[in-house]
Amino acid sequence: MATPINILEETGWIDFNRQQKQSGAQLLALTAFRDRQIRSHWLEPDGRVVSATFLCRGEHFPSLSPHLPEVAWDEREIHDLFGYIPVNHPDLRPLIRTPRWPRHFHPLVADLARTPVWEDAEPDNPAREVEGEGVTIMKVGPTHAGIIESGHFVFSIMGENVLHMDLHLFQNHRGVEAALQGLDLSLVPPLVSRICGADTVSHQANWAMAAEQLAGHQPSETLVRQRVLLLESERVLSHLNDLAQIPAGVGFQVANQRALAMKETWQRGLFSLFGHRLLFDTITPGWTATAQMADLITLIDDVNQTWRGWRTFVEGHHGFQDRMRDTGTVKRGDADRLGAQGVAGRASGLAFDARSLSPWYHDLAVHTSTDAHGDVAARFRVRLDEVEESWRLLRKLATKLSQESAQDVEWQPPQDLCGETVAFTESPHGLNVHVVALENGKVTRYHIRPATFRNWPVLALAVSGTAVGDFPLINKSFELCYSCNDR
Amino acid sequence: MKRAQKSLQFRHLDAGSCNGCEQELNALTSRFYDIQQQGIDIVASPRHADSLVVTGPVTDTMLRPLGKVWEAVPGPKLLIALGDCAAGCGVFQAAYASHGGVAGSLKEPDVVIRGCPPTPQDILDQLLRITAAKDPGPKV
Ligand code: SF4
């Protein structure tokens, strides 16, 4: 959705963004560009996208963080990757940069033809720790005891209680946005498909949507339905994974193993339907992988046989429910202030689900499930409901698609595609946004703003004040990916 | 020194993966594959491991932790690169903070399991090949 460029002065910039938040709009992204523009995109409650731009004075721009805490990380990231300085930022420590980065190396404005010469230093940034008698500092990571992604957490604890958890993530920072810069259109899909193994379809869909919007190409209703089918299949996959991990967080092995088995059955089904167990490489501009609808219905029926018994079992297990209740609570006000996304937001009573504003879902009437409690139990339950809702949508789509003749006329974006646009989908983890600028068929800027980037600070808040032993459970109830956060 | 047992106790380290390889590695613990039954297990500490499974293209921030974890695994030990990224041929090789997979950052891996991601069955087959090779004695 291309929007006119609306350049504002200092006060206008702050006021505009603050008013957007107050009027109930969703922040899509805060994006910096090489020509010193900082642009914000907002999704209004009626589905329109509006944007505003600030042109840096020298290297400086006024920080929005004191007024909009949810962009505190965005501005730190801009500071690291572009070197632009958010004036009055409350906490301008490095977010992605480490002491190993060469001085004045800002990858998104640097000349990357020369490989950076890394400093001979440890990659650790100073942590924010609580000082005082009886306070213990506990460091976890960056490598972990299980099979999970890398991330470093510094806990300040007093007895059992977490006073503060300082997040030191971005160990998985490969430099994906820079790697996309300068690429030819045809080379974008394989990279975008691998930004995150858990939200791959959503990322692929965003790129397809962006390229089609810029070309003014309207995909057919059938193609759109096939894409929604993939998006919902991915949601089921990711939620089944999370629903397996949450019981594992309290050592509830039976529930964990049965859910893992459902996930495996689902993945095997996806492999025989679409050719990939995680749905990589299934959407490109103008194209979407297709499958036999009857087989999809059989797969849903198959998994459902285990699902019904499993749901009754976990919901009726008092010990498990008791562990989840009132653990890691996020209040609605905090969720809203920090811009919590996806399940994390909906389980704290925020009703936002990007599907309800997406034209791709216009005839599907998606039911949004919310829960006011904000605890682990709420995040667990919202996922249970969402899996069933996705199955309902999948059945509906499969029925429609089986009545439609399959293929579209083949379409490829023009080789000289130009312009800037923003595309978004609701990934299993929440609102996932891409801001894309192209010149002459090449990428000049590719900004990826996944939901997890907003949710990490929400997790830190959920953990403070709880017993440190509850961290694995609370962490699993968010199940945030590191890869698309770190990029 | 020759290995005494026909088993494999690996520690996993993510050096910048997309989480695809992790998901498939995790699937090995489900009842469909049940790796423990085959004498393969995932251990919590490198000190308890006889092999290290690395995923991801090795980001700059994970370069040193990777070296330290490898150091901490007692010998004789095996270095296993899992997935195209770790194998040095994934899509993020050209990214500025990637160090060329396991071979480009630490040393030539003993075993490379290709795929993006490799399926759990592929991973299991390759791991079983290692355990089979470890035991020169007659098969039962
Ligand atoms: S090899 Fe593929 S699945 Fe594995 S980490 Fe790399 S991109 Fe992800």
XYZ file of C-alpha atoms and ligand atoms in Angstrom:
635
model
C 0.000 0.000 0.000
C 1.955 2.975 -1.233
C 1.241 6.112 0.739
C 2.191 9.723 -0.004
C 5.282 10.985 1.780
C 4.291 13.344 4.538
C 7.350 15.131 5.952
C 7.016 16.539 9.447
C 9.057 18.787 11.771
C 10.146 17.795 15.313
C 6.935 18.474 17.231
C 4.749 17.418 14.361
C 6.604 14.086 14.193
C 6.122 13.346 17.863
C 2.498 14.526 17.889
C 1.535 12.598 14.775
C 2.862 9.293 16.082
C 1.478 9.834 19.552
C -1.952 10.638 18.197
C -1.940 7.576 15.988
C -1.356 5.388 19.021
C -4.039 7.187 21.013
C -6.569 6.776 18.224
C -6.126 2.993 18.352
C -3.954 2.587 15.250
C -1.344 -0.210 15.156
C 2.269 0.660 14.527
C 3.377 -1.327 11.496
C 7.004 -0.227 11.393
C 9.475 2.525 12.078
C 11.931 2.394 9.222
C 15.143 4.271 8.483
C 16.513 4.789 4.976
C 19.951 5.595 3.611
C 18.906 9.122 2.694
C 18.336 9.942 6.380
C 14.583 9.582 6.278
C 12.811 7.956 9.202
C 9.342 6.768 8.304
C 6.542 5.424 10.473
C 3.684 3.357 9.069
C 0.449 2.912 10.991
C -2.519 0.661 10.362
C -5.732 2.474 11.230
C -8.716 0.638 12.722
C -10.504 0.816 9.346
C -7.617 -0.919 7.591
C -6.044 2.148 5.946
C -2.279 2.590 6.119
C -0.961 6.059 6.921
C 2.624 7.169 7.223
C 4.769 10.137 8.185
C 8.421 10.947 7.641
C 11.087 12.820 9.535
C 14.202 13.975 7.747
C 17.212 13.700 10.091
C 18.965 16.934 10.921
C 22.515 15.921 10.327
C 22.526 12.558 12.064
C 19.798 13.405 14.579
C 16.099 12.727 14.939
C 13.803 13.239 17.940
C 13.245 10.023 19.870
C 9.671 8.805 20.081
C 10.484 6.343 22.865
C 9.640 8.649 25.802
C 6.128 8.929 24.357
C 5.844 5.515 22.696
C 7.852 2.946 24.665
C 7.140 0.277 22.055
C 9.631 1.849 19.640
C 12.540 1.891 22.107
C 14.151 -1.099 20.374
C 13.400 0.193 16.863
C 15.307 3.381 17.609
C 18.221 1.506 19.161
C 18.345 -0.660 16.065
C 18.379 2.389 13.786
C 21.189 3.802 15.905
C 23.232 0.610 15.483
C 22.568 -0.086 11.833
C 22.463 3.461 10.416
C 24.283 5.557 13.011
C 21.388 8.040 13.214
C 20.913 9.348 16.741
C 17.503 9.408 18.444
C 17.728 12.495 20.659
C 16.336 12.003 24.186
C 16.197 8.231 23.934
C 15.922 6.861 27.502
C 18.292 3.897 26.995
C 20.581 4.123 24.009
C 22.750 1.082 24.726
C 23.753 -1.030 21.742
C 21.062 -3.513 20.765
C 22.621 -5.448 17.884
C 26.134 -3.961 17.767
C 28.743 -5.745 19.878
C 32.250 -4.652 20.962
C 33.510 -6.698 18.010
C 31.987 -4.355 15.427
C 34.490 -1.987 13.826
C 34.194 1.615 15.028
C 31.750 3.638 12.969
C 30.556 0.487 11.203
C 26.876 0.975 10.446
C 26.026 -1.848 8.067
C 22.969 -0.353 6.410
C 24.842 2.762 5.279
C 28.292 1.141 4.950
C 29.937 0.008 1.764
C 29.510 -3.728 2.177
C 31.668 -4.600 -0.783
C 34.452 -4.595 1.809
C 33.999 -7.228 4.529
C 34.087 -5.688 7.987
C 37.272 -6.254 10.001
C 35.951 -7.483 13.329
C 37.644 -6.381 16.548
C 39.416 -9.016 18.594
C 37.022 -8.782 21.556
C 34.310 -10.664 23.403
C 30.863 -10.019 21.935
C 29.279 -9.078 25.266
C 27.691 -5.709 25.917
C 27.441 -4.385 29.474
C 24.276 -5.601 31.178
C 21.886 -3.578 33.268
C 21.945 -5.243 36.676
C 20.281 -4.520 40.002
C 22.795 -3.702 42.736
C 22.325 -4.196 46.458
C 22.685 -6.574 49.337
C 21.404 -10.050 48.624
C 21.106 -9.567 44.875
C 22.560 -12.362 42.765
C 23.374 -12.022 39.089
C 22.563 -15.099 37.045
C 23.661 -15.279 33.439
C 22.009 -17.684 31.035
C 23.202 -18.369 27.501
C 24.040 -17.491 24.813
C 24.283 -21.258 24.316
C 21.648 -23.427 25.937
C 21.258 -26.931 27.286
C 18.489 -27.946 24.898
C 17.807 -27.615 21.204
C 16.911 -23.968 21.042
C 18.198 -20.842 19.413
C 20.921 -18.767 20.997
C 20.138 -15.869 23.290
C 21.680 -14.343 26.383
C 19.716 -13.326 29.484
C 21.085 -11.598 32.569
C 18.855 -12.072 35.602
C 19.106 -10.010 38.766
C 17.557 -12.193 41.439
C 16.864 -11.895 45.131
C 16.231 -15.300 46.662
C 13.798 -16.902 44.254
C 12.496 -13.700 42.781
C 13.504 -12.102 39.530
C 14.015 -8.376 40.014
C 15.023 -7.698 36.446
C 15.814 -9.655 33.315
C 18.140 -7.905 30.885
C 17.864 -9.151 27.332
C 21.007 -9.531 25.230
C 19.786 -11.054 22.039
C 20.779 -10.746 18.389
C 23.288 -13.616 18.502
C 21.558 -14.798 15.333
C 22.129 -11.500 13.549
C 23.408 -12.492 10.122
C 22.678 -9.191 8.382
C 19.637 -10.298 6.398
C 18.322 -6.821 5.574
C 21.704 -5.831 4.172
C 21.962 -9.135 2.287
C 18.648 -8.365 0.593
C 19.819 -4.902 -0.434
C 20.940 -4.759 -4.035
C 19.384 -8.121 -4.903
C 17.534 -8.745 -8.107
C 13.809 -9.439 -7.678
C 14.199 -13.051 -8.702
C 16.768 -13.698 -5.942
C 14.636 -12.388 -3.088
C 12.288 -15.380 -2.432
C 14.806 -17.973 -1.145
C 16.198 -15.500 1.411
C 12.824 -14.206 2.542
C 11.636 -17.794 2.928
C 14.465 -18.390 5.433
C 14.210 -15.280 7.611
C 12.493 -17.481 10.168
C 11.761 -21.205 10.108
C 8.615 -20.755 12.202
C 6.985 -17.887 10.282
C 8.256 -18.582 6.794
C 4.915 -18.513 4.971
C 4.070 -15.154 6.466
C 7.397 -13.700 5.294
C 6.980 -15.172 1.828
C 3.427 -13.844 1.600
C 4.616 -10.354 2.549
C 7.183 -10.287 -0.228
C 4.668 -11.543 -2.791
C 2.153 -8.951 -1.629
C 4.746 -6.151 -1.792
C 5.899 -7.009 -5.316
C 2.325 -7.394 -6.570
C 1.242 -4.112 -4.974
C 4.130 -2.263 -6.600
C 3.348 -3.759 -9.978
C -0.359 -3.022 -9.589
C -1.061 -6.722 -10.105
C -4.190 -8.139 -8.538
C -3.792 -11.847 -7.742
C -6.873 -13.952 -8.490
C -9.244 -14.954 -5.695
C -8.107 -18.549 -6.125
C -4.452 -17.653 -5.677
C -5.271 -15.606 -2.576
C -7.232 -18.538 -1.109
C -4.297 -20.856 -1.736
C -2.046 -18.447 0.144
C -4.429 -18.108 3.073
C -4.553 -21.881 3.155
C -0.761 -21.945 3.553
C -0.804 -19.189 6.178
C -3.334 -21.121 8.253
C -1.462 -24.406 7.787
C 1.604 -22.665 9.159
C -0.362 -21.310 12.118
C -1.485 -24.838 13.022
C 2.098 -26.092 12.736
C 3.563 -23.344 14.877
C 0.807 -23.485 17.501
C 1.104 -27.275 17.774
C 4.797 -26.771 18.419
C 4.155 -24.166 21.121
C 1.395 -26.260 22.680
C 3.936 -29.087 22.948
C 6.626 -26.827 24.419
C 4.497 -25.283 27.194
C 3.875 -28.600 29.024
C 7.563 -29.408 28.486
C 8.309 -26.213 30.436
C 6.887 -27.902 33.546
C 8.087 -31.419 32.790
C 4.619 -32.635 31.755
C 6.002 -35.213 29.343
C 2.825 -36.999 28.314
C 1.196 -33.817 27.090
C 4.439 -32.760 25.425
C 4.963 -36.042 23.590
C 1.386 -36.334 22.364
C 1.458 -32.777 21.015
C 4.840 -33.393 19.373
C 3.314 -36.416 17.696
C 0.458 -34.298 16.341
C 3.000 -31.797 15.071
C 4.943 -34.556 13.325
C 1.781 -35.930 11.717
C 0.903 -32.429 10.537
C 4.407 -31.896 9.124
C 4.370 -35.198 7.267
C 1.020 -34.198 5.824
C 2.386 -30.819 4.731
C 5.326 -32.555 3.107
C 3.136 -34.797 1.007
C 0.790 -31.903 0.183
C 3.225 -29.088 -0.540
C 6.654 -30.748 -0.744
C 8.213 -29.164 2.356
C 7.809 -30.009 6.030
C 8.073 -26.359 7.099
C 6.517 -24.861 3.936
C 9.671 -23.141 2.678
C 9.524 -21.879 -0.920
C 5.765 -22.146 -1.319
C 4.892 -18.534 -2.274
C 6.502 -16.130 -4.744
C 5.048 -13.078 -6.504
C 2.412 -14.408 -8.892
C 2.691 -18.003 -7.717
C 1.633 -20.302 -4.863
C 2.113 -24.017 -4.238
C -1.069 -26.038 -4.622
C -2.277 -29.362 -3.313
C -5.098 -31.902 -3.419
C -7.833 -30.566 -1.159
C -9.220 -33.999 -0.300
C -5.840 -34.947 1.173
C -5.829 -31.839 3.343
C -9.232 -32.713 4.779
C -8.031 -36.250 5.537
C -4.996 -34.785 7.306
C -7.137 -32.462 9.451
C -9.434 -35.359 10.371
C -6.457 -37.506 11.206
C -4.834 -35.010 13.593
C -8.224 -34.188 15.084
C -8.611 -37.717 16.345
C -5.717 -37.178 18.736
C -6.473 -33.496 19.292
C -9.867 -33.890 20.922
C -8.661 -36.339 23.558
C -5.499 -34.350 24.121
C -7.362 -31.073 24.639
C -9.722 -32.640 27.168
C -6.734 -34.211 28.912
C -4.646 -31.017 29.275
C -7.611 -28.809 30.125
C -8.764 -31.239 32.783
C -5.321 -31.661 34.358
C -5.518 -29.636 37.557
C -1.803 -29.725 38.332
C -0.903 -28.381 34.924
C -3.637 -25.746 34.901
C -2.614 -24.681 38.370
C 1.004 -24.154 37.304
C -0.088 -21.960 34.403
C -2.653 -19.862 36.224
C -1.450 -16.453 37.454
C 2.062 -17.200 36.204
C 3.861 -14.602 34.085
C 0.943 -12.200 33.979
C 0.984 -9.271 31.558
C -1.638 -6.628 32.280
C -3.634 -5.260 29.406
C -2.281 -1.737 29.913
C 1.313 -2.962 29.723
C 0.593 -5.090 26.673
C -0.890 -2.063 24.953
C 1.917 0.301 25.999
C 4.605 -2.088 24.733
C 2.677 -2.971 21.591
C 2.367 -6.703 22.382
C 1.509 -8.720 19.280
C -0.256 -11.920 18.354
C -1.141 -14.427 21.048
C 0.807 -12.390 23.618
C -1.479 -9.402 22.993
C -4.735 -11.316 22.633
C -4.120 -13.284 25.836
C -3.883 -9.928 27.635
C -7.213 -8.742 26.309
C -6.080 -6.835 23.196
C -8.382 -7.753 20.341
C -6.008 -6.996 17.467
C -5.555 -9.670 14.810
C -4.259 -8.411 11.450
C -6.385 -11.028 9.691
C -9.531 -9.066 10.505
C -8.176 -6.090 8.509
C -6.593 -8.043 5.681
C -8.346 -8.028 2.285
C -7.135 -11.602 1.811
C -9.456 -12.720 4.631
C -12.422 -10.515 3.726
C -14.915 -13.342 3.105
C -13.755 -15.632 5.902
C -15.077 -13.886 9.042
C -12.156 -14.881 11.260
C -13.121 -15.288 14.875
C -10.607 -13.567 17.164
C -10.118 -15.276 20.509
C -8.985 -13.230 23.456
C -8.521 -13.774 27.159
C -8.339 -11.091 29.815
C -6.074 -12.936 32.262
C -2.706 -12.299 30.623
C -1.067 -15.355 32.215
C 0.512 -18.534 30.831
C -2.884 -20.265 31.016
C -4.403 -17.540 28.829
C -1.648 -17.797 26.217
C -2.096 -21.562 26.194
C -5.881 -21.356 25.820
C -5.854 -18.711 23.096
C -3.599 -21.004 21.066
C -5.978 -23.941 21.587
C -8.828 -21.873 20.194
C -6.756 -20.536 17.335
C -5.776 -23.997 16.145
C -9.444 -24.974 15.968
C -10.319 -21.717 14.208
C -7.551 -22.344 11.652
C -8.928 -25.828 10.998
C -12.377 -24.306 10.445
C -10.899 -21.826 7.962
C -8.892 -24.551 6.241
C -11.982 -26.695 5.730
C -13.889 -23.727 4.341
C -11.042 -22.823 1.984
C -10.570 -26.419 0.896
C -14.246 -26.706 -0.022
C -14.109 -23.529 -2.088
C -10.820 -24.403 -3.748
C -11.947 -27.895 -4.694
C -14.733 -26.289 -6.713
C -12.419 -23.876 -8.520
C -10.282 -24.657 -11.510
C -6.718 -24.591 -10.303
C -4.135 -22.500 -12.071
C -3.698 -18.819 -12.710
C -2.159 -17.355 -15.776
C 1.503 -17.199 -14.971
C 2.650 -13.789 -13.853
C 6.105 -12.442 -13.064
C 6.863 -8.983 -11.724
C 8.373 -6.692 -14.388
C 12.184 -6.616 -14.434
C 12.301 -2.844 -13.863
C 9.892 -2.678 -10.915
C 10.204 0.508 -8.822
C 8.648 2.103 -5.759
C 8.134 1.681 -2.056
C 5.405 -0.173 -0.213
C 4.467 -1.861 3.026
C 2.988 -5.361 3.304
C 1.807 -7.251 6.374
C 0.268 -10.538 7.468
C -0.644 -12.097 10.793
C 2.029 -14.742 11.312
C 1.667 -17.410 14.023
C 3.584 -14.993 16.267
C 1.551 -11.913 15.350
C 1.767 -8.899 13.086
C 4.610 -9.338 10.607
C 5.520 -6.331 8.454
C 7.850 -5.776 5.514
C 8.728 -2.301 4.213
C 10.166 -2.708 0.745
C 11.762 -0.197 -1.630
C 12.815 -1.143 -5.155
C 14.628 0.688 -7.898
C 14.875 -0.648 -11.382
C 14.105 -4.198 -10.323
C 16.610 -4.193 -7.463
C 16.025 -3.958 -3.728
C 17.225 -0.675 -2.242
C 15.755 -1.185 1.242
C 14.138 -4.193 2.887
C 12.978 -3.690 6.440
C 11.532 -6.649 8.336
C 9.541 -5.969 11.475
C 8.323 -9.259 12.953
C 5.957 -9.546 15.915
C 8.595 -11.113 18.148
C 10.626 -7.912 18.054
C 7.796 -6.214 19.976
C 7.159 -9.184 22.239
C 10.636 -9.695 23.702
C 10.374 -6.627 25.969
C 6.900 -7.858 26.965
C 8.408 -11.194 28.029
C 11.030 -9.371 30.110
C 8.224 -7.569 31.888
C 6.242 -10.786 32.425
C 9.249 -12.411 34.064
C 10.127 -9.662 36.514
C 8.627 -10.298 39.914
C 8.103 -14.004 39.306
C 10.089 -16.931 40.683
C 13.155 -17.643 38.563
C 12.077 -21.282 38.338
C 9.040 -20.157 36.356
C 11.157 -18.648 33.603
C 11.180 -21.738 31.350
C 7.396 -21.971 31.536
C 6.792 -18.261 30.923
C 9.351 -18.240 28.135
C 7.681 -21.195 26.431
C 4.273 -19.559 26.731
C 5.578 -16.738 24.518
C 7.768 -19.070 22.415
C 9.393 -16.141 20.620
C 11.613 -16.823 17.679
C 15.120 -15.415 17.750
C 15.857 -15.663 14.086
C 13.390 -13.130 12.714
C 13.992 -10.908 15.717
C 17.755 -10.922 15.164
C 17.766 -11.136 11.339
C 41.957 -43.420 21.472
C 39.163 -45.607 20.133
C 35.569 -45.086 21.163
C 34.311 -47.692 23.543
C 30.625 -47.390 22.903
C 28.404 -47.528 19.935
C 26.486 -44.461 20.957
C 26.396 -40.771 20.335
C 25.825 -38.083 22.948
C 25.631 -34.741 21.245
C 25.349 -31.181 22.355
C 23.612 -28.741 20.012
C 24.753 -25.214 19.305
C 22.843 -22.676 17.245
C 25.207 -20.317 15.450
C 22.651 -18.210 13.624
C 20.122 -20.652 12.229
C 16.597 -19.781 11.115
C 15.159 -22.301 13.597
C 14.271 -24.698 10.792
C 17.146 -27.051 11.561
C 16.314 -26.882 15.299
C 12.725 -27.881 14.696
C 13.762 -30.934 12.718
C 16.413 -31.866 15.252
C 13.811 -31.589 17.979
C 11.489 -33.900 16.063
C 14.029 -36.682 16.630
C 12.940 -36.819 20.253
C 9.334 -37.589 19.282
C 8.099 -41.160 19.308
C 8.300 -41.357 15.520
C 12.084 -41.373 15.595
C 12.864 -42.043 19.254
C 16.617 -41.498 19.024
C 17.346 -42.686 22.545
C 16.317 -46.160 21.510
C 19.134 -46.034 18.966
C 21.751 -45.028 21.520
C 21.721 -41.391 20.481
C 20.967 -38.661 22.965
C 21.077 -34.911 23.345
C 23.053 -33.818 26.385
C 22.798 -30.584 28.313
C 26.479 -29.815 28.735
C 29.378 -29.955 26.279
C 31.353 -31.685 29.043
C 29.011 -34.652 28.796
C 29.121 -34.769 25.024
C 31.173 -36.743 22.545
C 30.053 -34.644 19.610
C 28.836 -31.156 18.770
C 26.022 -30.480 16.317
C 26.226 -26.956 14.913
C 23.443 -25.200 12.988
C 23.527 -21.835 11.228
C 26.103 -19.965 9.123
C 28.100 -18.956 12.262
C 27.350 -15.343 13.000
C 30.023 -13.030 14.284
C 28.408 -12.888 17.724
C 28.418 -16.703 17.984
C 31.959 -17.163 16.710
C 33.621 -17.080 20.129
C 30.921 -19.027 22.002
C 31.255 -21.714 19.300
C 35.005 -21.962 19.874
C 34.512 -22.180 23.638
C 31.842 -24.860 23.472
C 33.939 -26.939 21.079
C 36.900 -26.615 23.476
C 34.704 -27.834 26.310
C 33.779 -31.098 24.591
C 36.273 -33.763 25.731
C 38.019 -35.821 23.064
C 37.764 -37.972 21.121
C 34.993 -35.889 19.625
C 33.131 -35.281 16.421
C 32.149 -31.986 14.873
C 28.880 -32.204 12.942
C 27.583 -29.452 10.654
C 23.804 -29.698 10.352
C 21.984 -28.020 7.482
C 23.145 -26.038 4.473
C 23.927 -22.923 6.533
C 26.371 -24.767 8.797
C 27.680 -26.662 5.784
C 28.740 -23.320 4.320
C 26.376 -23.260 1.363
C 23.163 -21.744 2.722
C 21.405 -18.600 1.522
C 23.012 -16.331 4.121
C 26.652 -16.968 3.261
C 27.029 -13.505 1.770
C 25.520 -11.659 4.746
C 28.085 -9.410 6.454
C 27.892 -11.055 9.872
C 28.128 -14.666 8.601
C 31.442 -16.497 8.858
C 31.078 -19.207 6.252
C 29.596 -22.045 8.261
C 31.521 -24.436 10.462
C 34.442 -24.897 8.053
C 34.847 -21.158 7.531
C 34.865 -20.332 11.219
C 36.191 -23.236 13.286
C 37.504 -26.186 11.329
C 36.506 -28.717 8.720
C 33.568 -30.659 10.225
C 33.867 -34.444 10.544
C 30.335 -34.949 9.310
C 28.159 -32.726 7.132
C 24.406 -33.227 6.970
C 23.062 -31.244 4.035
C 19.513 -29.988 3.561
C 17.489 -26.891 4.250
C 16.570 -28.196 6.647
C 17.456 -31.887 6.424
C 14.424 -33.996 7.349
C 14.493 -35.795 10.700
C 14.859 -39.081 8.805
C 17.918 -37.726 6.944
C 19.454 -36.579 10.211
C 18.766 -39.897 11.894
C 20.205 -41.890 8.985
C 23.422 -39.862 9.051
C 23.772 -40.102 12.806
C 23.242 -43.853 12.631
C 25.947 -44.064 10.016
C 28.309 -42.456 12.534
C 27.389 -44.821 15.325
C 27.695 -47.797 12.997
C 31.157 -46.682 11.898
C 32.184 -46.184 15.509
C 31.973 -49.852 16.226
C 34.393 -51.876 14.161
C 33.207 -55.133 15.725
C 30.675 -57.538 14.191
C 27.083 -56.373 14.058
C 24.477 -58.201 16.100
S 19.984 -24.739 6.586
Fe 17.981 -23.919 6.044
S 16.675 -24.618 7.718
Fe 18.770 -24.827 8.440
S 19.227 -22.907 9.490
Fe 19.873 -22.654 7.361
S 18.146 -21.691 6.344
Fe 17.391 -22.571 8.241
